[in-house]
């Protein structure tokens, strides 16, 4: 397959599209990431890692986009882990959000004028809450940002040809969807139905949504990875771990199956995620990411033979991608080329780095060494031992898609592993 042939070719700087790529419209991407540790309600305890997740989304998306905007207040620990990033952020306020949207919409309108199809990632990590009328909202520094705000200020006014919504927050389903709204007086019912009808994804077929909860459920953080569990899984998937057919694209169905596999072994219902992943109705096979796009990344190839639960940790001690790999499957991860990394599994590790942007490292040739490290608290045993305990690959994916009655991505081709 082209992706793997390029990965193994010593002179291949980036994964290139086929001969038809020139006929496809350009799809420049932009990212607007909001991350806020504080909530608007007195009973909402501050989160620890929403700002860390915002920084990780920025690191993942910035090399793949024309502009990535991060609205957050990084705490001292996060600023130490991401030197210089704080100077490039603004607080997550309504005014900062409005200004960022105006700038990005202007850039995307210019892209459209020259025939391109711009893509917008709208990402939120932080507190969420379902209000007394059933409307969901997320917390900005200066108050709640409601579902009405999302539809009127973000979706309806956007100049993007495609939008990927990614929300990691309590009650995130109700921030995007109106199902389950609380009853109102009969005299208000018609007005409420008309208002809600304008705030449904069905009115925006170019929008896809990746939401951390399908019900009134808390989101979970895990100190061992300095991250929300859902965001860690999404970030791992978008790095390439969910690319089940090795075509370099991560589609919504692949992300959904990857998260299902990652959580299948979690026995404690308090830690099990019930997510909502809705592809854009206009193109249900639209990729969330495409490693074939030119970007400022390095690429780690994990060939057949390498199997089991593995993760990539950078020199800062941050776990940037994790998966449980089926033995026969090949995986390519796209990672920022500026860091030094360790490929790890239980009891062993292999250091590696990228010599330049676009460089490919073959994990099959890495030198492994023994490594032992202590667990970080018995309270996290369920996450440490059971997350990613189920292998993910074509076998799991095909079974998962059959179980939900949906069409899978194109069948995996046997990769041509010759250089």
Short mmCIF file of C-alpha atoms in Angstrom, two decimals:
data_model
loop_
_atom_site.label_atom_id
_atom_site.label_comp_id
_atom_site.label_asym_id
_atom_site.label_seq_id
_atom_site.Cartn_x
_atom_site.Cartn_y
_atom_site.Cartn_z
CA UNK A 1 0.00 0.00 0.00
CA UNK A 2 1.18 3.51 -0.87
CA UNK A 3 1.40 4.78 2.71
CA UNK A 4 3.61 1.92 3.85
CA UNK A 5 5.73 1.91 0.71
CA UNK A 6 6.46 5.58 1.31
CA UNK A 7 7.09 4.93 4.99
CA UNK A 8 9.74 2.38 4.16
CA UNK A 9 11.35 4.31 1.34
CA UNK A 10 14.43 6.02 2.73
CA UNK A 11 14.02 9.12 0.60
CA UNK A 12 10.32 9.71 1.26
CA UNK A 13 9.94 12.95 3.22
CA UNK A 14 6.16 12.95 3.39
CA UNK A 15 3.33 10.61 2.46
CA UNK A 16 2.23 11.65 -1.00
CA UNK A 17 -1.13 11.19 -2.63
CA UNK A 18 -1.68 9.31 -5.86
CA UNK A 19 -1.89 10.65 -9.38
CA UNK A 20 -5.47 11.84 -8.84
CA UNK A 21 -4.51 14.02 -5.86
CA UNK A 22 -3.92 17.06 -8.10
CA UNK A 23 -7.57 16.93 -9.21
CA UNK A 24 -8.88 17.02 -5.63
CA UNK A 25 -9.58 20.43 -4.12
CA UNK A 26 -7.15 21.78 -1.57
CA UNK A 27 -8.43 21.36 1.99
CA UNK A 28 -6.51 23.80 4.20
CA UNK A 29 -7.18 23.16 7.88
CA UNK A 30 -7.53 25.45 10.88
CA UNK A 31 -7.96 24.67 14.58
CA UNK A 32 -9.64 26.56 17.38
CA UNK A 33 -8.95 24.88 20.72
CA UNK A 34 -10.53 26.00 24.02
CA UNK A 35 -9.37 24.47 27.30
CA UNK A 36 -10.51 25.59 30.73
CA UNK A 37 -9.86 23.97 34.10
CA UNK A 38 -12.45 26.03 35.97
CA UNK A 39 -16.23 25.66 35.98
CA UNK A 40 -19.05 28.16 36.21
CA UNK A 41 -20.84 26.30 39.01
CA UNK A 42 -19.65 26.42 42.66
CA UNK A 43 -19.99 22.64 42.98
CA UNK A 44 -17.65 22.00 40.03
CA UNK A 45 -14.18 21.26 41.36
CA UNK A 46 -11.36 22.60 39.18
CA UNK A 47 -10.00 20.15 36.65
CA UNK A 48 -6.28 19.37 36.62
CA UNK A 49 -5.54 18.51 33.01
CA UNK A 50 -7.95 20.32 30.68
CA UNK A 51 -5.16 22.81 29.94
CA UNK A 52 -2.74 19.91 29.32
CA UNK A 53 -5.19 18.39 26.86
CA UNK A 54 -5.55 21.73 25.11
CA UNK A 55 -1.78 21.94 24.76
CA UNK A 56 -1.66 18.37 23.38
CA UNK A 57 -4.39 19.08 20.83
CA UNK A 58 -2.42 22.16 19.79
CA UNK A 59 0.77 20.11 19.38
CA UNK A 60 -1.07 17.50 17.33
CA UNK A 61 -2.98 19.90 15.07
CA UNK A 62 -0.57 22.84 14.66
CA UNK A 63 1.77 20.97 12.26
CA UNK A 64 -1.25 19.90 10.18
CA UNK A 65 -3.02 23.27 9.94
CA UNK A 66 -2.46 26.74 8.51
CA UNK A 67 -3.32 28.24 11.90
CA UNK A 68 -4.03 26.70 15.29
CA UNK A 69 -5.47 28.97 18.00
CA UNK A 70 -5.29 27.92 21.66
CA UNK A 71 -7.50 29.72 24.18
CA UNK A 72 -6.53 28.62 27.68
CA UNK A 73 -4.71 29.56 30.86
CA UNK A 74 -1.86 27.10 31.31
CA UNK A 75 -0.99 26.30 34.92
CA UNK A 76 2.63 26.43 36.08
CA UNK A 77 3.30 22.72 35.51
CA UNK A 78 1.87 22.80 32.00
CA UNK A 79 3.86 25.92 31.10
CA UNK A 80 7.02 24.13 32.23
CA UNK A 81 6.19 21.17 29.97
CA UNK A 82 5.39 23.40 26.99
CA UNK A 83 7.96 26.24 27.06
CA UNK A 84 6.88 29.31 25.11
CA UNK A 85 3.34 28.11 24.48
CA UNK A 86 1.74 30.44 27.04
CA UNK A 87 2.90 33.47 25.07
CA UNK A 88 0.93 32.20 22.08
CA UNK A 89 -2.36 31.69 23.95
CA UNK A 90 -5.24 33.92 25.01
CA UNK A 91 -7.73 33.36 27.86
CA UNK A 92 -10.81 31.26 27.02
CA UNK A 93 -13.32 34.11 27.13
CA UNK A 94 -16.27 34.96 24.93
CA UNK A 95 -14.43 37.97 23.49
CA UNK A 96 -11.31 35.95 22.66
CA UNK A 97 -13.46 33.24 21.07
CA UNK A 98 -15.34 35.84 19.01
CA UNK A 99 -12.08 37.41 17.80
CA UNK A 100 -10.54 34.06 16.89
CA UNK A 101 -13.64 32.97 14.97
CA UNK A 102 -13.70 36.24 13.03
CA UNK A 103 -10.06 35.86 12.01
CA UNK A 104 -10.35 32.20 11.03
CA UNK A 105 -13.60 32.77 9.14
CA UNK A 106 -11.92 35.53 7.14
CA UNK A 107 -9.04 33.24 6.24
CA UNK A 108 -11.37 30.37 5.31
CA UNK A 109 -13.54 32.69 3.19
CA UNK A 110 -10.41 33.69 1.27
CA UNK A 111 -9.57 29.99 0.81
CA UNK A 112 -13.04 29.34 -0.58
CA UNK A 113 -12.74 32.26 -2.96
CA UNK A 114 -9.79 30.57 -4.65
CA UNK A 115 -11.56 27.21 -4.90
CA UNK A 116 -10.31 25.48 -1.74
CA UNK A 117 -12.47 23.62 0.80
CA UNK A 118 -11.29 24.75 4.26
CA UNK A 119 -11.65 22.52 7.31
CA UNK A 120 -12.13 23.72 10.89
CA UNK A 121 -11.37 21.76 14.06
CA UNK A 122 -13.36 23.17 16.99
CA UNK A 123 -12.09 21.53 20.17
CA UNK A 124 -13.18 22.04 23.78
CA UNK A 125 -11.82 20.40 26.93
CA UNK A 126 -13.12 21.37 30.35
CA UNK A 127 -16.32 21.49 32.38
CA UNK A 128 -19.77 21.00 30.91
CA UNK A 129 -23.24 21.01 32.40
CA UNK A 130 -26.80 20.38 31.33
CA UNK A 131 -29.04 23.24 32.41
CA UNK A 132 -32.55 23.09 33.92
CA UNK A 133 -34.16 23.43 30.45
CA UNK A 134 -32.08 20.54 29.08
CA UNK A 135 -29.64 22.72 27.15
CA UNK A 136 -25.99 21.81 27.46
CA UNK A 137 -23.22 24.33 28.02
CA UNK A 138 -19.47 24.39 28.54
CA UNK A 139 -17.57 26.69 30.86
CA UNK A 140 -15.50 29.62 29.67
CA UNK A 141 -13.67 31.91 32.08
CA UNK A 142 -16.42 34.53 31.94
CA UNK A 143 -19.44 32.27 31.93
CA UNK A 144 -21.30 29.49 30.17
CA UNK A 145 -21.14 28.93 26.41
CA UNK A 146 -24.40 27.20 25.53
CA UNK A 147 -25.61 24.99 22.72
CA UNK A 148 -27.43 28.04 21.36
CA UNK A 149 -24.11 29.90 21.34
CA UNK A 150 -22.42 26.99 19.58
CA UNK A 151 -24.95 26.93 16.76
CA UNK A 152 -25.39 30.68 16.31
CA UNK A 153 -21.79 31.84 16.84
CA UNK A 154 -19.77 28.88 15.55
CA UNK A 155 -21.73 26.69 13.14
CA UNK A 156 -24.20 29.04 11.46
CA UNK A 157 -21.61 31.75 10.83
CA UNK A 158 -18.70 29.51 9.84
CA UNK A 159 -17.15 29.75 6.38
CA UNK A 160 -15.63 26.25 6.70
CA UNK A 161 -16.57 23.58 4.15
CA UNK A 162 -16.19 20.93 6.87
CA UNK A 163 -16.17 21.18 10.67
CA UNK A 164 -14.95 18.61 13.18
CA UNK A 165 -16.36 19.22 16.67
CA UNK A 166 -14.39 17.50 19.46
CA UNK A 167 -15.74 18.04 22.98
CA UNK A 168 -14.38 16.44 26.16
CA UNK A 169 -16.66 17.65 28.95
CA UNK A 170 -19.34 16.37 31.30
CA UNK A 171 -22.74 16.22 29.56
CA UNK A 172 -21.01 16.99 26.27
CA UNK A 173 -23.76 15.25 24.29
CA UNK A 174 -26.23 17.95 25.31
CA UNK A 175 -23.84 20.69 24.26
CA UNK A 176 -24.35 19.56 20.66
CA UNK A 177 -27.64 17.62 20.67
CA UNK A 178 -31.08 18.36 22.12
CA UNK A 179 -32.27 14.80 22.78
CA UNK A 180 -33.66 14.48 26.26
CA UNK A 181 -34.56 18.13 26.79
CA UNK A 182 -36.63 18.59 29.92
CA UNK A 183 -40.39 19.09 29.47
CA UNK A 184 -41.88 22.58 29.28
CA UNK A 185 -45.35 23.99 29.61
CA UNK A 186 -47.73 23.13 26.71
CA UNK A 187 -47.93 26.75 25.64
CA UNK A 188 -44.17 26.80 25.15
CA UNK A 189 -43.84 23.49 23.37
CA UNK A 190 -44.15 24.76 19.80
CA UNK A 191 -41.69 27.59 20.35
CA UNK A 192 -39.21 25.23 21.98
CA UNK A 193 -39.48 22.71 19.12
CA UNK A 194 -38.91 25.42 16.53
CA UNK A 195 -35.91 26.76 18.41
CA UNK A 196 -34.38 23.33 18.93
CA UNK A 197 -34.86 22.44 15.25
CA UNK A 198 -32.35 25.15 14.33
CA UNK A 199 -29.87 23.66 16.77
CA UNK A 200 -29.51 20.14 15.38
CA UNK A 201 -26.61 18.66 13.43
CA UNK A 202 -29.07 17.58 10.74
CA UNK A 203 -29.20 21.25 9.68
CA UNK A 204 -25.41 21.20 9.24
CA UNK A 205 -24.52 18.12 7.16
CA UNK A 206 -20.89 19.26 6.82
CA UNK A 207 -20.35 19.00 10.60
CA UNK A 208 -19.14 15.89 12.44
CA UNK A 209 -19.05 15.53 16.22
CA UNK A 210 -16.82 13.57 18.60
CA UNK A 211 -18.28 13.79 22.10
CA UNK A 212 -16.99 12.27 25.32
CA UNK A 213 -20.37 11.34 26.83
CA UNK A 214 -23.78 10.24 25.54
CA UNK A 215 -25.55 10.84 28.83
CA UNK A 216 -25.22 12.75 32.06
CA UNK A 217 -21.83 11.31 32.84
CA UNK A 218 -18.63 12.75 34.21
CA UNK A 219 -15.48 12.91 32.15
CA UNK A 220 -12.44 11.24 33.72
CA UNK A 221 -8.88 12.44 34.19
CA UNK A 222 -5.88 10.21 34.79
CA UNK A 223 -2.81 11.63 36.50
CA UNK A 224 -0.43 8.99 35.06
CA UNK A 225 -0.88 10.52 31.63
CA UNK A 226 -1.73 14.12 32.67
CA UNK A 227 -4.84 13.96 30.53
CA UNK A 228 -8.52 13.32 30.31
CA UNK A 229 -9.01 9.66 29.39
CA UNK A 230 -11.22 10.47 26.41
CA UNK A 231 -8.89 13.13 25.05
CA UNK A 232 -5.92 10.77 25.41
CA UNK A 233 -7.74 8.15 23.35
CA UNK A 234 -8.82 10.66 20.69
CA UNK A 235 -5.30 12.09 20.45
CA UNK A 236 -3.85 8.58 20.13
CA UNK A 237 -6.36 7.73 17.42
CA UNK A 238 -5.70 10.92 15.45
CA UNK A 239 -1.95 10.34 15.62
CA UNK A 240 -2.68 7.29 13.44
CA UNK A 241 -3.37 4.51 15.94
CA UNK A 242 -6.99 4.16 14.71
CA UNK A 243 -6.04 3.82 11.03
CA UNK A 244 -7.23 0.24 10.72
CA UNK A 245 -6.74 -0.15 6.95
CA UNK A 246 -3.40 1.70 6.84
CA UNK A 247 -4.49 4.18 4.17
CA UNK A 248 -3.19 7.13 6.19
CA UNK A 249 -6.69 8.43 6.98
CA UNK A 250 -8.56 8.21 10.27
CA UNK A 251 -12.29 8.17 9.57
CA UNK A 252 -15.07 8.54 12.13
CA UNK A 253 -15.90 4.81 12.11
CA UNK A 254 -12.25 3.96 12.80
CA UNK A 255 -12.14 6.41 15.70
CA UNK A 256 -15.37 4.98 17.12
CA UNK A 257 -14.10 1.40 16.95
CA UNK A 258 -10.70 2.37 18.38
CA UNK A 259 -12.30 3.99 21.44
CA UNK A 260 -14.63 1.00 21.87
CA UNK A 261 -11.62 -1.34 21.91
CA UNK A 262 -9.66 0.91 24.27
CA UNK A 263 -12.46 0.84 26.84
CA UNK A 264 -13.84 -2.66 26.40
CA UNK A 265 -11.71 -4.12 29.20
CA UNK A 266 -12.72 -1.52 31.81
CA UNK A 267 -14.97 -3.36 34.28
CA UNK A 268 -15.77 -0.44 36.57
CA UNK A 269 -18.82 1.30 35.10
CA UNK A 270 -17.66 4.59 36.62
CA UNK A 271 -14.63 4.56 34.35
CA UNK A 272 -16.25 3.21 31.19
CA UNK A 273 -16.81 5.80 28.50
CA UNK A 274 -20.11 6.04 26.62
CA UNK A 275 -19.21 8.29 23.73
CA UNK A 276 -21.08 9.82 20.80
CA UNK A 277 -19.30 9.93 17.45
CA UNK A 278 -21.30 11.29 14.52
CA UNK A 279 -19.67 11.63 11.09
CA UNK A 280 -20.77 14.52 8.87
CA UNK A 281 -23.94 13.48 7.02
CA UNK A 282 -22.60 15.00 3.81
CA UNK A 283 -19.72 12.51 3.72
CA UNK A 284 -19.73 9.77 6.34
CA UNK A 285 -16.27 8.66 5.15
CA UNK A 286 -14.71 12.08 5.65
CA UNK A 287 -11.36 11.72 7.45
CA UNK A 288 -10.67 13.54 10.69
CA UNK A 289 -6.99 13.49 9.74
CA UNK A 290 -5.02 12.39 6.71
CA UNK A 291 -1.35 11.52 7.17
CA UNK A 292 -1.01 11.90 3.42
CA UNK A 293 -1.35 15.66 3.80
CA UNK A 294 1.95 17.49 3.89
CA UNK A 295 2.78 18.34 7.47
CA UNK A 296 5.64 19.05 9.83
CA UNK A 297 5.61 15.63 11.46
CA UNK A 298 7.86 12.62 11.80
CA UNK A 299 6.48 9.12 11.25
CA UNK A 300 6.89 5.98 13.36
CA UNK A 301 6.20 2.76 11.46
CA UNK A 302 5.20 -0.21 13.62
CA UNK A 303 5.34 -3.21 11.27
CA UNK A 304 3.65 -6.63 11.54
CA UNK A 305 5.17 -8.73 14.31
CA UNK A 306 5.11 -5.98 16.92
CA UNK A 307 2.03 -6.59 19.05
CA UNK A 308 0.33 -5.81 22.33
CA UNK A 309 -0.18 -2.68 24.37
CA UNK A 310 2.42 -0.07 23.49
CA UNK A 311 2.68 3.65 23.97
CA UNK A 312 4.92 6.50 22.87
CA UNK A 313 6.29 8.80 25.55
CA UNK A 314 8.33 11.89 24.82
CA UNK A 315 11.36 13.24 26.66
CA UNK A 316 9.07 15.38 28.84
CA UNK A 317 7.44 12.23 30.20
CA UNK A 318 4.18 12.85 28.31
CA UNK A 319 2.40 9.84 26.85
CA UNK A 320 1.49 11.13 23.39
CA UNK A 321 -0.04 8.00 21.81
CA UNK A 322 -1.18 4.58 22.99
CA UNK A 323 -2.69 1.48 21.43
CA UNK A 324 -3.00 -2.30 21.68
CA UNK A 325 -1.76 -3.56 18.33
CA UNK A 326 -2.86 -6.72 16.57
CA UNK A 327 0.20 -8.68 15.45
CA UNK A 328 -0.60 -8.74 11.72
CA UNK A 329 -1.42 -5.06 11.51
CA UNK A 330 0.88 -2.24 10.40
CA UNK A 331 0.54 1.17 12.06
CA UNK A 332 2.05 4.54 11.19
CA UNK A 333 1.98 7.28 13.83
CA UNK A 334 2.51 10.93 12.92
CA UNK A 335 4.31 12.76 15.74
CA UNK A 336 5.86 16.22 16.17
CA UNK A 337 9.38 15.93 14.81
CA UNK A 338 10.90 18.22 17.44
CA UNK A 339 10.78 15.79 20.38
CA UNK A 340 12.82 12.77 21.43
CA UNK A 341 10.69 9.72 22.15
CA UNK A 342 10.51 6.31 23.80
CA UNK A 343 8.40 3.48 22.41
CA UNK A 344 7.33 1.59 25.52
CA UNK A 345 5.52 -1.52 26.62
CA UNK A 346 5.41 -3.16 30.03
CA UNK A 347 8.97 -3.70 31.23
CA UNK A 348 10.83 -2.43 28.18
CA UNK A 349 11.46 0.65 26.06
CA UNK A 350 13.18 1.72 22.85
CA UNK A 351 14.39 5.31 22.37
CA UNK A 352 14.08 7.02 19.00
CA UNK A 353 13.99 10.45 17.39
CA UNK A 354 13.34 11.97 13.97
CA UNK A 355 16.30 13.44 12.13
CA UNK A 356 14.05 15.92 10.35
CA UNK A 357 10.45 16.69 9.52
CA UNK A 358 9.02 13.95 7.32
CA UNK A 359 11.56 11.38 8.53
CA UNK A 360 10.40 7.79 9.05
CA UNK A 361 11.57 5.56 11.91
CA UNK A 362 10.97 1.81 11.56
CA UNK A 363 10.12 0.43 15.00
CA UNK A 364 11.17 -3.01 13.79
CA UNK A 365 14.79 -1.86 13.90
CA UNK A 366 14.76 -0.15 17.29
CA UNK A 367 16.98 -1.37 20.12
CA UNK A 368 14.86 -2.37 23.14
CA UNK A 369 16.08 -2.27 26.71
CA UNK A 370 14.56 -3.25 30.03
CA UNK A 371 12.64 -0.64 31.95
CA UNK A 372 10.62 -0.74 35.14
CA UNK A 373 8.54 2.06 36.56
CA UNK A 374 6.19 2.29 39.49
CA UNK A 375 2.44 2.67 39.25
CA UNK A 376 1.17 6.04 40.35
CA UNK A 377 -1.57 5.10 42.79
CA UNK A 378 -3.89 2.18 43.45
CA UNK A 379 -6.93 4.35 42.74
CA UNK A 380 -5.92 4.32 39.07
CA UNK A 381 -5.58 0.54 38.78
CA UNK A 382 -8.60 0.22 36.49
CA UNK A 383 -7.15 2.66 34.00
CA UNK A 384 -3.57 1.37 34.25
CA UNK A 385 -4.47 -2.29 33.90
CA UNK A 386 -7.61 -2.31 31.78
CA UNK A 387 -7.52 0.59 29.32
CA UNK A 388 -6.18 -0.57 25.95
CA UNK A 389 -6.33 -4.19 27.16
CA UNK A 390 -8.14 -5.32 23.99
CA UNK A 391 -6.12 -5.49 20.75
CA UNK A 392 -7.34 -3.16 18.00
CA UNK A 393 -7.03 -3.95 14.34
CA UNK A 394 -8.99 -5.32 11.38
CA UNK A 395 -10.50 -8.23 13.35
CA UNK A 396 -11.90 -6.02 16.11
CA UNK A 397 -12.95 -3.32 13.66
CA UNK A 398 -14.89 -5.66 11.36
CA UNK A 399 -16.71 -7.19 14.32
CA UNK A 400 -17.49 -3.80 15.80
CA UNK A 401 -18.90 -2.42 12.53
CA UNK A 402 -21.01 -5.55 12.06
CA UNK A 403 -22.37 -5.21 15.60
CA UNK A 404 -23.62 -1.68 14.93
CA UNK A 405 -24.81 -2.42 11.39
CA UNK A 406 -22.67 0.15 9.60
CA UNK A 407 -20.44 -0.07 6.54
CA UNK A 408 -16.70 -0.34 7.26
CA UNK A 409 -13.88 1.50 5.57
CA UNK A 410 -12.33 -0.11 2.50
CA UNK A 411 -10.71 -3.48 3.18
CA UNK A 412 -7.06 -3.45 4.13
CA UNK A 413 -4.72 -4.33 1.32
CA UNK A 414 -1.70 -6.50 1.99
CA UNK A 415 1.03 -3.89 2.31
CA UNK A 416 3.99 -3.87 -0.03
CA UNK A 417 6.83 -3.70 2.46
CA UNK A 418 9.57 -3.43 -0.12
CA UNK A 419 11.50 -0.17 -0.12
#
